[in-house]
Coordinates of N, CA, C and O in Angstrom, one line a residue:
X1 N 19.6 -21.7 -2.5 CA 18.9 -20.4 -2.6 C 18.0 -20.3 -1.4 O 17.4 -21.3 -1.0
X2 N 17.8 -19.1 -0.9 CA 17.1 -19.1 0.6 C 15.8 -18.3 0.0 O 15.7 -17.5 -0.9
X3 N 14.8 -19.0 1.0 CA 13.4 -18.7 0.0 C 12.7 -17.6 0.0 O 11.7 -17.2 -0.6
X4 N 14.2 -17.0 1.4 CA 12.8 -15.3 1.6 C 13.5 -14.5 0.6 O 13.3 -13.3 0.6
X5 N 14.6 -15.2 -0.5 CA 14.6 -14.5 -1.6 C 13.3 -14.1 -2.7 O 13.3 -13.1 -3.4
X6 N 12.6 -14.7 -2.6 CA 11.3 -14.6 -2.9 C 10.1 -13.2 -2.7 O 9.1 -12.6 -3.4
X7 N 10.9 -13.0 -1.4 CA 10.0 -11.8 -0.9 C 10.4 -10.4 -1.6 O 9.5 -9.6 -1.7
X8 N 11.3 -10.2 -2.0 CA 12.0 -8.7 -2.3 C 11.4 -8.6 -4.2 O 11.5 -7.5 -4.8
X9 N 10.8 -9.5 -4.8 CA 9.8 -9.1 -5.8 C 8.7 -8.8 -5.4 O 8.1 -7.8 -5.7
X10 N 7.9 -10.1 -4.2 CA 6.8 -9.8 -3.9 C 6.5 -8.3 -3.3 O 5.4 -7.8 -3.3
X11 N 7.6 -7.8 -3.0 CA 7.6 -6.4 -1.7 C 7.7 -5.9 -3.1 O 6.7 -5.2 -3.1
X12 N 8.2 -5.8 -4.3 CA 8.1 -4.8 -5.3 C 6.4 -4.8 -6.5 O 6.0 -4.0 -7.4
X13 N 6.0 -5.8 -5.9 CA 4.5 -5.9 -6.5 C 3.7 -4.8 -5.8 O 2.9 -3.9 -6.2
X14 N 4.3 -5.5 -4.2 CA 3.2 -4.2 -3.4 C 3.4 -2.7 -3.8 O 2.5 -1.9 -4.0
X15 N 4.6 -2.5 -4.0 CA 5.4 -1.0 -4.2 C 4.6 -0.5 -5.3 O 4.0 0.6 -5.2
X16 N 4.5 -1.4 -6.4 CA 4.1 -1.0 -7.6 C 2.6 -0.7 -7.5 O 2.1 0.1 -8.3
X17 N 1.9 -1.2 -6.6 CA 0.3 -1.2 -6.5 C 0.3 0.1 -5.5 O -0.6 1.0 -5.8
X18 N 1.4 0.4 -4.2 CA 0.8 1.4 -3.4 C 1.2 2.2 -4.5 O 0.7 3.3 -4.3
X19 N 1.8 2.3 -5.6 CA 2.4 4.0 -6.6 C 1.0 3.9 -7.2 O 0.3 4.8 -6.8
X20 N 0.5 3.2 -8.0 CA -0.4 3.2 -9.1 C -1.8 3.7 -7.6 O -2.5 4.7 -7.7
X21 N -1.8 2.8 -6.5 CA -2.9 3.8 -5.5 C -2.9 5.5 -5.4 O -3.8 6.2 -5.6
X22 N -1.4 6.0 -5.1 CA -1.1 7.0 -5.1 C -1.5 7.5 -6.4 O -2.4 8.1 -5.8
X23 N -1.6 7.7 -7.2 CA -1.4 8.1 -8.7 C -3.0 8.0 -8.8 O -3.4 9.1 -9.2
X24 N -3.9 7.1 -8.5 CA -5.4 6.8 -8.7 C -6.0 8.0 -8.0 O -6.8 8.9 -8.5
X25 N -5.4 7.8 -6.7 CA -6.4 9.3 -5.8 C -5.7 10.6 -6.2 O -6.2 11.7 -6.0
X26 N -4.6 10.4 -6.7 CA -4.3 11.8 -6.9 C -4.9 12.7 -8.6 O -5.1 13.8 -9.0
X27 N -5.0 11.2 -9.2 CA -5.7 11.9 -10.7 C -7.4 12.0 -10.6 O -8.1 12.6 -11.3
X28 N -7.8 11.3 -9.5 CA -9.2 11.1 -9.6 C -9.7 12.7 -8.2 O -10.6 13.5 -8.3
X29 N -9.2 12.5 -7.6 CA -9.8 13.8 -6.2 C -9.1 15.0 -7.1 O -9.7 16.0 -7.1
X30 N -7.8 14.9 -7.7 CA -7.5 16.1 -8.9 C -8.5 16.5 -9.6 O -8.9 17.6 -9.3
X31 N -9.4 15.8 -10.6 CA -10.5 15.8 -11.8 C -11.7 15.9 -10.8 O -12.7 16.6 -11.1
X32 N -11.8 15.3 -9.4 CA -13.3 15.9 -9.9 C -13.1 17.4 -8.5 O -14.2 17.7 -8.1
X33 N -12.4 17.9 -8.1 CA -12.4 19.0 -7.7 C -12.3 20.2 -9.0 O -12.9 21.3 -9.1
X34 N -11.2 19.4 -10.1 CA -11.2 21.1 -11.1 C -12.8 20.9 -11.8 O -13.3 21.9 -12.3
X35 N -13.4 19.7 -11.7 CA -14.5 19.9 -12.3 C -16.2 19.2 -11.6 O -17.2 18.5 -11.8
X36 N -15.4 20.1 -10.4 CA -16.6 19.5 -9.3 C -17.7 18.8 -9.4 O -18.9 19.1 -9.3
X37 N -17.1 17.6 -9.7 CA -17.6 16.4 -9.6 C -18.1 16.4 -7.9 O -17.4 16.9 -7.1
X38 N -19.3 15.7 -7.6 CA -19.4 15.4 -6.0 C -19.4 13.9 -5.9 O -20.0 13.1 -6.6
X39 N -18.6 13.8 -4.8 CA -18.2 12.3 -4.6 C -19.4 11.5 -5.0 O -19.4 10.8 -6.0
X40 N -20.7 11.6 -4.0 CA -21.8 10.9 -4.2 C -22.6 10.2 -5.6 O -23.2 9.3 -5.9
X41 N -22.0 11.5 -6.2 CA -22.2 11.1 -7.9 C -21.5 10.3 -8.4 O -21.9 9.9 -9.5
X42 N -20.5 9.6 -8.0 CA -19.3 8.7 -8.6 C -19.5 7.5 -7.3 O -18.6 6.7 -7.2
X43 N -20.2 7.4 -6.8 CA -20.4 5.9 -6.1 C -20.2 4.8 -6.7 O -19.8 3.9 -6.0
X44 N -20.5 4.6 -7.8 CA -20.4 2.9 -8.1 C -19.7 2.9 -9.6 O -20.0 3.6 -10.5
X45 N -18.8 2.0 -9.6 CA -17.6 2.1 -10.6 C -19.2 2.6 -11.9 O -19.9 3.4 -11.4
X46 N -19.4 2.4 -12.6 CA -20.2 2.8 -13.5 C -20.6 4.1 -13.5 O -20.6 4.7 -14.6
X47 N -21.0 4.8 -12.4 CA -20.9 6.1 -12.4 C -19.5 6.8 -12.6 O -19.3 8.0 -12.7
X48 N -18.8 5.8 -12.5 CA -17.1 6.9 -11.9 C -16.8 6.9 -13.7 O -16.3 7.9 -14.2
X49 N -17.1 6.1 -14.4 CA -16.5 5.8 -15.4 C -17.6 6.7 -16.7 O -17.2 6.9 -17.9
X50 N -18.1 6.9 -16.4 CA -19.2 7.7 -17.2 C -18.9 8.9 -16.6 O -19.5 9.6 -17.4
X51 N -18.4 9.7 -15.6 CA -18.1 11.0 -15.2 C -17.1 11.5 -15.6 O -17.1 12.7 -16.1
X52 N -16.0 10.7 -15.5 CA -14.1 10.9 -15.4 C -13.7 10.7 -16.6 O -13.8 9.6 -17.2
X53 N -13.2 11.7 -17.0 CA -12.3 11.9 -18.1 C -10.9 10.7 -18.0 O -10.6 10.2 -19.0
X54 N -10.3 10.5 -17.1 CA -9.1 10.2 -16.9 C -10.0 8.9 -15.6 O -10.7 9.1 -14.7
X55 N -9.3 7.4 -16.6 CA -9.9 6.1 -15.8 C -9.0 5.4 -15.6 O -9.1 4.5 -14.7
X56 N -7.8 5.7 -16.6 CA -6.5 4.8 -17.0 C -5.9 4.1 -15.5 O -5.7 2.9 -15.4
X57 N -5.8 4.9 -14.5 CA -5.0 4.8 -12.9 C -6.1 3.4 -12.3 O -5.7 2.3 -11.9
X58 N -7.3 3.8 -12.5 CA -7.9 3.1 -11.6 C -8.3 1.9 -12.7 O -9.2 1.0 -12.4
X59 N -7.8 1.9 -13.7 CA -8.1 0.4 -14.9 C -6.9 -0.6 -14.2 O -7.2 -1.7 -13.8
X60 N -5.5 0.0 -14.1 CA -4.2 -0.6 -14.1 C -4.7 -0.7 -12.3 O -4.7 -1.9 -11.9
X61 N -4.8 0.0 -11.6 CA -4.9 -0.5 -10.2 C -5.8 -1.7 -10.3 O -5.3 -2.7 -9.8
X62 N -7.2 -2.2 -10.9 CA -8.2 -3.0 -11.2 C -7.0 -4.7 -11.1 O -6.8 -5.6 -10.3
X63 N -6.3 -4.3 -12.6 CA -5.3 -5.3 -13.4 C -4.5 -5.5 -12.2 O -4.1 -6.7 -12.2
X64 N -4.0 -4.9 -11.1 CA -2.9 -5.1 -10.2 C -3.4 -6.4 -9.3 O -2.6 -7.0 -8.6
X65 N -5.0 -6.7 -9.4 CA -5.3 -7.4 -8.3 C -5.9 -8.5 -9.4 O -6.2 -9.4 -8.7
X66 N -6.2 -8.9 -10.6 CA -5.8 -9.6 -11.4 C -5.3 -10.5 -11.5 O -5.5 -11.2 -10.5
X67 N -4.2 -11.1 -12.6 CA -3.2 -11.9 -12.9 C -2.3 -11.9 -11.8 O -2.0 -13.0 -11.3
X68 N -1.9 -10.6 -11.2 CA -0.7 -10.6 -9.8 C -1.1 -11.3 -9.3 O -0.3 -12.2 -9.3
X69 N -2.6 -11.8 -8.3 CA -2.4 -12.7 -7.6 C -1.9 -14.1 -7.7 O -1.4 -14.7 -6.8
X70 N -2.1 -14.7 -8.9 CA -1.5 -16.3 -9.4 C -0.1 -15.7 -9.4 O 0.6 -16.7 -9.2
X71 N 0.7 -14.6 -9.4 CA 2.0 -14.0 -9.2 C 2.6 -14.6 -7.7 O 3.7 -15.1 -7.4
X72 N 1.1 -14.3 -6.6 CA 1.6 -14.1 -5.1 C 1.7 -15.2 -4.6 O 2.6 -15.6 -3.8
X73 N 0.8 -15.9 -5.3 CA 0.2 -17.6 -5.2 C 1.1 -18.4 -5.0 O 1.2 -19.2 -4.1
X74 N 2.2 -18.1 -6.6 CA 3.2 -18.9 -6.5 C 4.4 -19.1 -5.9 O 5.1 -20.1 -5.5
X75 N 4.6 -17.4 -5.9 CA 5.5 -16.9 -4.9 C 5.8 -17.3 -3.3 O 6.9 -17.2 -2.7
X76 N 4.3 -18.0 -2.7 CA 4.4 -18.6 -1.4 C 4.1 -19.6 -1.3 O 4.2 -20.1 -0.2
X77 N 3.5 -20.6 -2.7 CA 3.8 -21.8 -3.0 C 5.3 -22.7 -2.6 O 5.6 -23.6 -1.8
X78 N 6.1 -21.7 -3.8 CA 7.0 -22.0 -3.2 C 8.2 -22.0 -2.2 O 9.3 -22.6 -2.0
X79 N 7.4 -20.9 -1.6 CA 8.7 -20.6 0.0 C 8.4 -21.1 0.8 O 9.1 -21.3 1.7
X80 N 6.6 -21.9 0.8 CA 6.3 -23.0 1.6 C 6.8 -24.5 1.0 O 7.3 -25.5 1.6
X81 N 6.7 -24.4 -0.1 CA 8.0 -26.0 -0.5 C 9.0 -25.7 -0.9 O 9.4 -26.0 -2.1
X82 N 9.6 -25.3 -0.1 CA 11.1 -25.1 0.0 C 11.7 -24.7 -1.6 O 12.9 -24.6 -1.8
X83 N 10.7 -24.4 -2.7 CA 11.6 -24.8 -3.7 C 12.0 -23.3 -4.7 O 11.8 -23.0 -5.9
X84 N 12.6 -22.6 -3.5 CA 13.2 -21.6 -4.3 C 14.4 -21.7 -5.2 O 15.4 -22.2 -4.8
X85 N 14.2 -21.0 -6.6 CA 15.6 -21.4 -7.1 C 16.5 -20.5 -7.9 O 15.9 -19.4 -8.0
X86 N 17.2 -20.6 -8.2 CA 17.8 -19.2 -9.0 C 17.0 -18.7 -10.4 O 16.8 -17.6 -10.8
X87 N 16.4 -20.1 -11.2 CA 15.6 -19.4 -12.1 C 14.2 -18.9 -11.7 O 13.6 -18.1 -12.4
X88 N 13.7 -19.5 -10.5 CA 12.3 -19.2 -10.0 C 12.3 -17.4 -9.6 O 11.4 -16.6 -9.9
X89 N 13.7 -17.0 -9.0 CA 13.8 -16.0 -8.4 C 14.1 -14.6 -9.8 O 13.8 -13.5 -9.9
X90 N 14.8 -15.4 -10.7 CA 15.2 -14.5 -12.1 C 14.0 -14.2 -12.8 O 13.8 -13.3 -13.6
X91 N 12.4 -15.8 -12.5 CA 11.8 -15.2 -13.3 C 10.6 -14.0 -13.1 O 9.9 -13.4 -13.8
X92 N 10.8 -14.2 -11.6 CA 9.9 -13.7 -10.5 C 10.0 -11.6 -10.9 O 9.2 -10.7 -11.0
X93 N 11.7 -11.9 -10.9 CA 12.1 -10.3 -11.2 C 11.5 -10.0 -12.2 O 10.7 -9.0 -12.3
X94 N 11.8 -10.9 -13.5 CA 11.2 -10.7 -14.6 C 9.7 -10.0 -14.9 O 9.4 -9.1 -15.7
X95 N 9.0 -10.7 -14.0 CA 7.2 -10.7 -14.1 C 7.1 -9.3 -13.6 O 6.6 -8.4 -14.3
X96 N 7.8 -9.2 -12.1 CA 8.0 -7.7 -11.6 C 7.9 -6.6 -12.7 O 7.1 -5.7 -12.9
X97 N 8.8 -7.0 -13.4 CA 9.6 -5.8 -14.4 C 8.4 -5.3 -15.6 O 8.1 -4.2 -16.1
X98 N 7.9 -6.6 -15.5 CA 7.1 -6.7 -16.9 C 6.0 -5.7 -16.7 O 5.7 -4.7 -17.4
X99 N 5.4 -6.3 -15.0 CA 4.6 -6.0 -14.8 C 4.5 -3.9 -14.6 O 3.5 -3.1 -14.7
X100 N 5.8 -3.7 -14.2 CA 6.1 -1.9 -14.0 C 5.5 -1.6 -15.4 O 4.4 -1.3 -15.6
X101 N 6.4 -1.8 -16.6 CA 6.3 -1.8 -17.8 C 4.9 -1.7 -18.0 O 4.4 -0.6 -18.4
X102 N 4.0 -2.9 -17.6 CA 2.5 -2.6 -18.1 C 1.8 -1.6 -17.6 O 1.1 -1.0 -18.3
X103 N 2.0 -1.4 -16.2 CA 1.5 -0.5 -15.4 C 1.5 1.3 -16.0 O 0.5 2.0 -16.2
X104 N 3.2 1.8 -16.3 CA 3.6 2.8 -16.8 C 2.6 2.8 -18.4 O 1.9 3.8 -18.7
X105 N 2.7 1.8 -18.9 CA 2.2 2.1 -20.5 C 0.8 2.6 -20.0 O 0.3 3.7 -20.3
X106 N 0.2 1.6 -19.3 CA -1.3 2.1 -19.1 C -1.8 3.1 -18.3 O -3.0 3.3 -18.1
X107 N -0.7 3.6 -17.8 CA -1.4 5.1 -17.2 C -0.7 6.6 -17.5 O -0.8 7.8 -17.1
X108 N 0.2 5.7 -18.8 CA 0.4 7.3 -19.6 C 0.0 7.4 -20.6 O -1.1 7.9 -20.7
X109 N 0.7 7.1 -21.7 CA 0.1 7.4 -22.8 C -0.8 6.1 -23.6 O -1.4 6.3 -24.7
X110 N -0.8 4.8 -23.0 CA -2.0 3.9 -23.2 C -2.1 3.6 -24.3 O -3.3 3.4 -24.6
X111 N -1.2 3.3 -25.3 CA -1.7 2.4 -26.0 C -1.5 1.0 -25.9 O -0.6 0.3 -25.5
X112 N -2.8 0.5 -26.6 CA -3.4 -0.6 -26.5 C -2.7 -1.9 -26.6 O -2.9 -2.8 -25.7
X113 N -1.5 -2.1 -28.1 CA -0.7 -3.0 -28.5 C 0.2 -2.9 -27.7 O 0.6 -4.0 -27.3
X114 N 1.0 -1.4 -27.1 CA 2.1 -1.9 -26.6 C 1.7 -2.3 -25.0 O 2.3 -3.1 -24.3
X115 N 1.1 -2.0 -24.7 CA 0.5 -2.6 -23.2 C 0.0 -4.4 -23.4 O 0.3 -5.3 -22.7
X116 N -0.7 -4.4 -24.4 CA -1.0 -6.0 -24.8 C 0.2 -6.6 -25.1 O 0.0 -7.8 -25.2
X117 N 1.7 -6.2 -25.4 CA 2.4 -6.8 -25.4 C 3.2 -6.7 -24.2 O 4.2 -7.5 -24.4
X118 N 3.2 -6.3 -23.3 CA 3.6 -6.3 -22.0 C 2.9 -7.4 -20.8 O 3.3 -7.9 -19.8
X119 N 1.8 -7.3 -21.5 CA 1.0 -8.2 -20.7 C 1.2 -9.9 -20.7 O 1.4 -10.8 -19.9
X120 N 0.9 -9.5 -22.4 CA 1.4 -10.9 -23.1 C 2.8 -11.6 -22.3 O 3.0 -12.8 -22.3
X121 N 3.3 -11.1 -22.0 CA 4.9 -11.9 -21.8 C 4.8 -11.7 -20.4 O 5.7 -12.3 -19.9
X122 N 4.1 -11.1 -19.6 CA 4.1 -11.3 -18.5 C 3.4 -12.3 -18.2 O 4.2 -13.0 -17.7
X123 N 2.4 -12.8 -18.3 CA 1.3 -14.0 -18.9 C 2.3 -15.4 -19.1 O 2.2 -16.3 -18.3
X124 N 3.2 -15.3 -20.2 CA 4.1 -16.1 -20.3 C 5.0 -16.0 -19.2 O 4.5 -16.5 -18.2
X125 N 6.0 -15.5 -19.0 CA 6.5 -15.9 -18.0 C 5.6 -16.3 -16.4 O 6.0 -17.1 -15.6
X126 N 4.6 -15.5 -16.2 CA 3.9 -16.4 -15.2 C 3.5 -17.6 -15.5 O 3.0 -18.2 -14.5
X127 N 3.3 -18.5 -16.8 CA 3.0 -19.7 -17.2 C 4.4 -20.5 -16.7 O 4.3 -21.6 -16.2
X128 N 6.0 -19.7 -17.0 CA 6.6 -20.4 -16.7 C 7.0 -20.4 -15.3 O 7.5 -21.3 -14.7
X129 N 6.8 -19.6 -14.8 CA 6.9 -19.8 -13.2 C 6.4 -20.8 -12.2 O 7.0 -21.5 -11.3
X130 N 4.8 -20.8 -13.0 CA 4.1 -21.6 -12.1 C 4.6 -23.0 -12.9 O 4.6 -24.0 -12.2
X131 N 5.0 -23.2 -14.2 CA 5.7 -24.7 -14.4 C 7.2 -25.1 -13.2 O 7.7 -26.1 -12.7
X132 N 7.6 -23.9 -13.2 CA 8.6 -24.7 -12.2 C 8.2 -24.8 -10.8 O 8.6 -25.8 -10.2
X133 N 7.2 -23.7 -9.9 CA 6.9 -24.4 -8.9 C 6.4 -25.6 -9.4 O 7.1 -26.5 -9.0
X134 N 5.4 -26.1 -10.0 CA 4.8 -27.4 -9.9 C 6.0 -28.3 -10.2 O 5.9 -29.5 -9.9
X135 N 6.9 -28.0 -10.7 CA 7.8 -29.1 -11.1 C 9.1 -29.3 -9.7 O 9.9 -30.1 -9.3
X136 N 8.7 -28.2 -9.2 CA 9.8 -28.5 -8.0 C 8.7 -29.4 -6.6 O 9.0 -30.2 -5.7
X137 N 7.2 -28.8 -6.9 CA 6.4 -29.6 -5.9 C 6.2 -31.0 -5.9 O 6.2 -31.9 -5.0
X138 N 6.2 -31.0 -7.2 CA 6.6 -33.1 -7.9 C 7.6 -33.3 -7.6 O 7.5 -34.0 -6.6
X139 N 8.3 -33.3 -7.8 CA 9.7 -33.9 -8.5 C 10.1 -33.6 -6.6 O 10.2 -34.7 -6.1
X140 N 10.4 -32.7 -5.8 CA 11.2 -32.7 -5.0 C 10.0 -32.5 -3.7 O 9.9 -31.4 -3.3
X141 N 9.1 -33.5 -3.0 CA 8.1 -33.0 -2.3 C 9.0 -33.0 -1.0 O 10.1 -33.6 -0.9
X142 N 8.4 -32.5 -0.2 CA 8.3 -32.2 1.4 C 7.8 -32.6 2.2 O 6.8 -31.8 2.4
X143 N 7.7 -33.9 3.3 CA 7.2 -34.3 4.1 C 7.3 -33.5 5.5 O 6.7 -33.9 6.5

């Protein structure tokens, strides 16, 4: 398995974070123009969240830089020890997937359970991810 297989989820993590960016300024500079909000008033996340009706974009962009990073971590863990593998790469998709999934629940219609279950198994399978990098960093090291 060649390891810059690895890259074409990571490139879909980014994808997923610049849409949810796009989507953040477009619901937030949308809301406070129809309800002229002035920027200065929304300076510090506590003011923005006590103003804005609509927070969901910029909760799920928050969550993107989150858990994904132990996602990125592992991802170049293992393309620096060689140990890319067909399940590492299947599960990598997987987390991807999970992760769109959580993203979409939480910035449409939001509820709570089905988003906590999206997360949930994304959680798990990044538990099993990083068991197989560490098991390919043991078991097969690199001098």
């Amino acid at each position: 398995m060649n390891d810059s297989s690895l890259l074409y989820p990571v490139l879909a993590m980014v994808l997923l974070t610049a849409i949810v960016t796009a989507l953040l300024y477009r619901r937030r500079v949308g809301e406070m123009k129809s309800r002229r909000i002035s920027p200065q008033s929304v300076a510090a996340a506590r003011d923005m969240s006590g103003k804005l009706d609509d927070v969901r974009a910029a909760d799920n962009y928050r969550n993107l830089f989150e858990a994904p990073l132990l996602f990125y971590t592992a991802m170049l863990t293992a393309t620096i020890a060689h140990g890319t593998t067909g399940a590492l790469v299947a599960l990598a998709w997987l987390y991807v997937a999970l992760r769109y999934v959580h993203s979409y629940i939480h910035c449409t219609y939001n509820r709570v359970m089905h988003r906590f279950g999206a997360f949930a198994l994304s959680m798990l399978v990044l538990l099993l991810i990083w068991l197989l990098v560490a098991w390919q960093v043991v078991q097969f090291p690199r001098h």
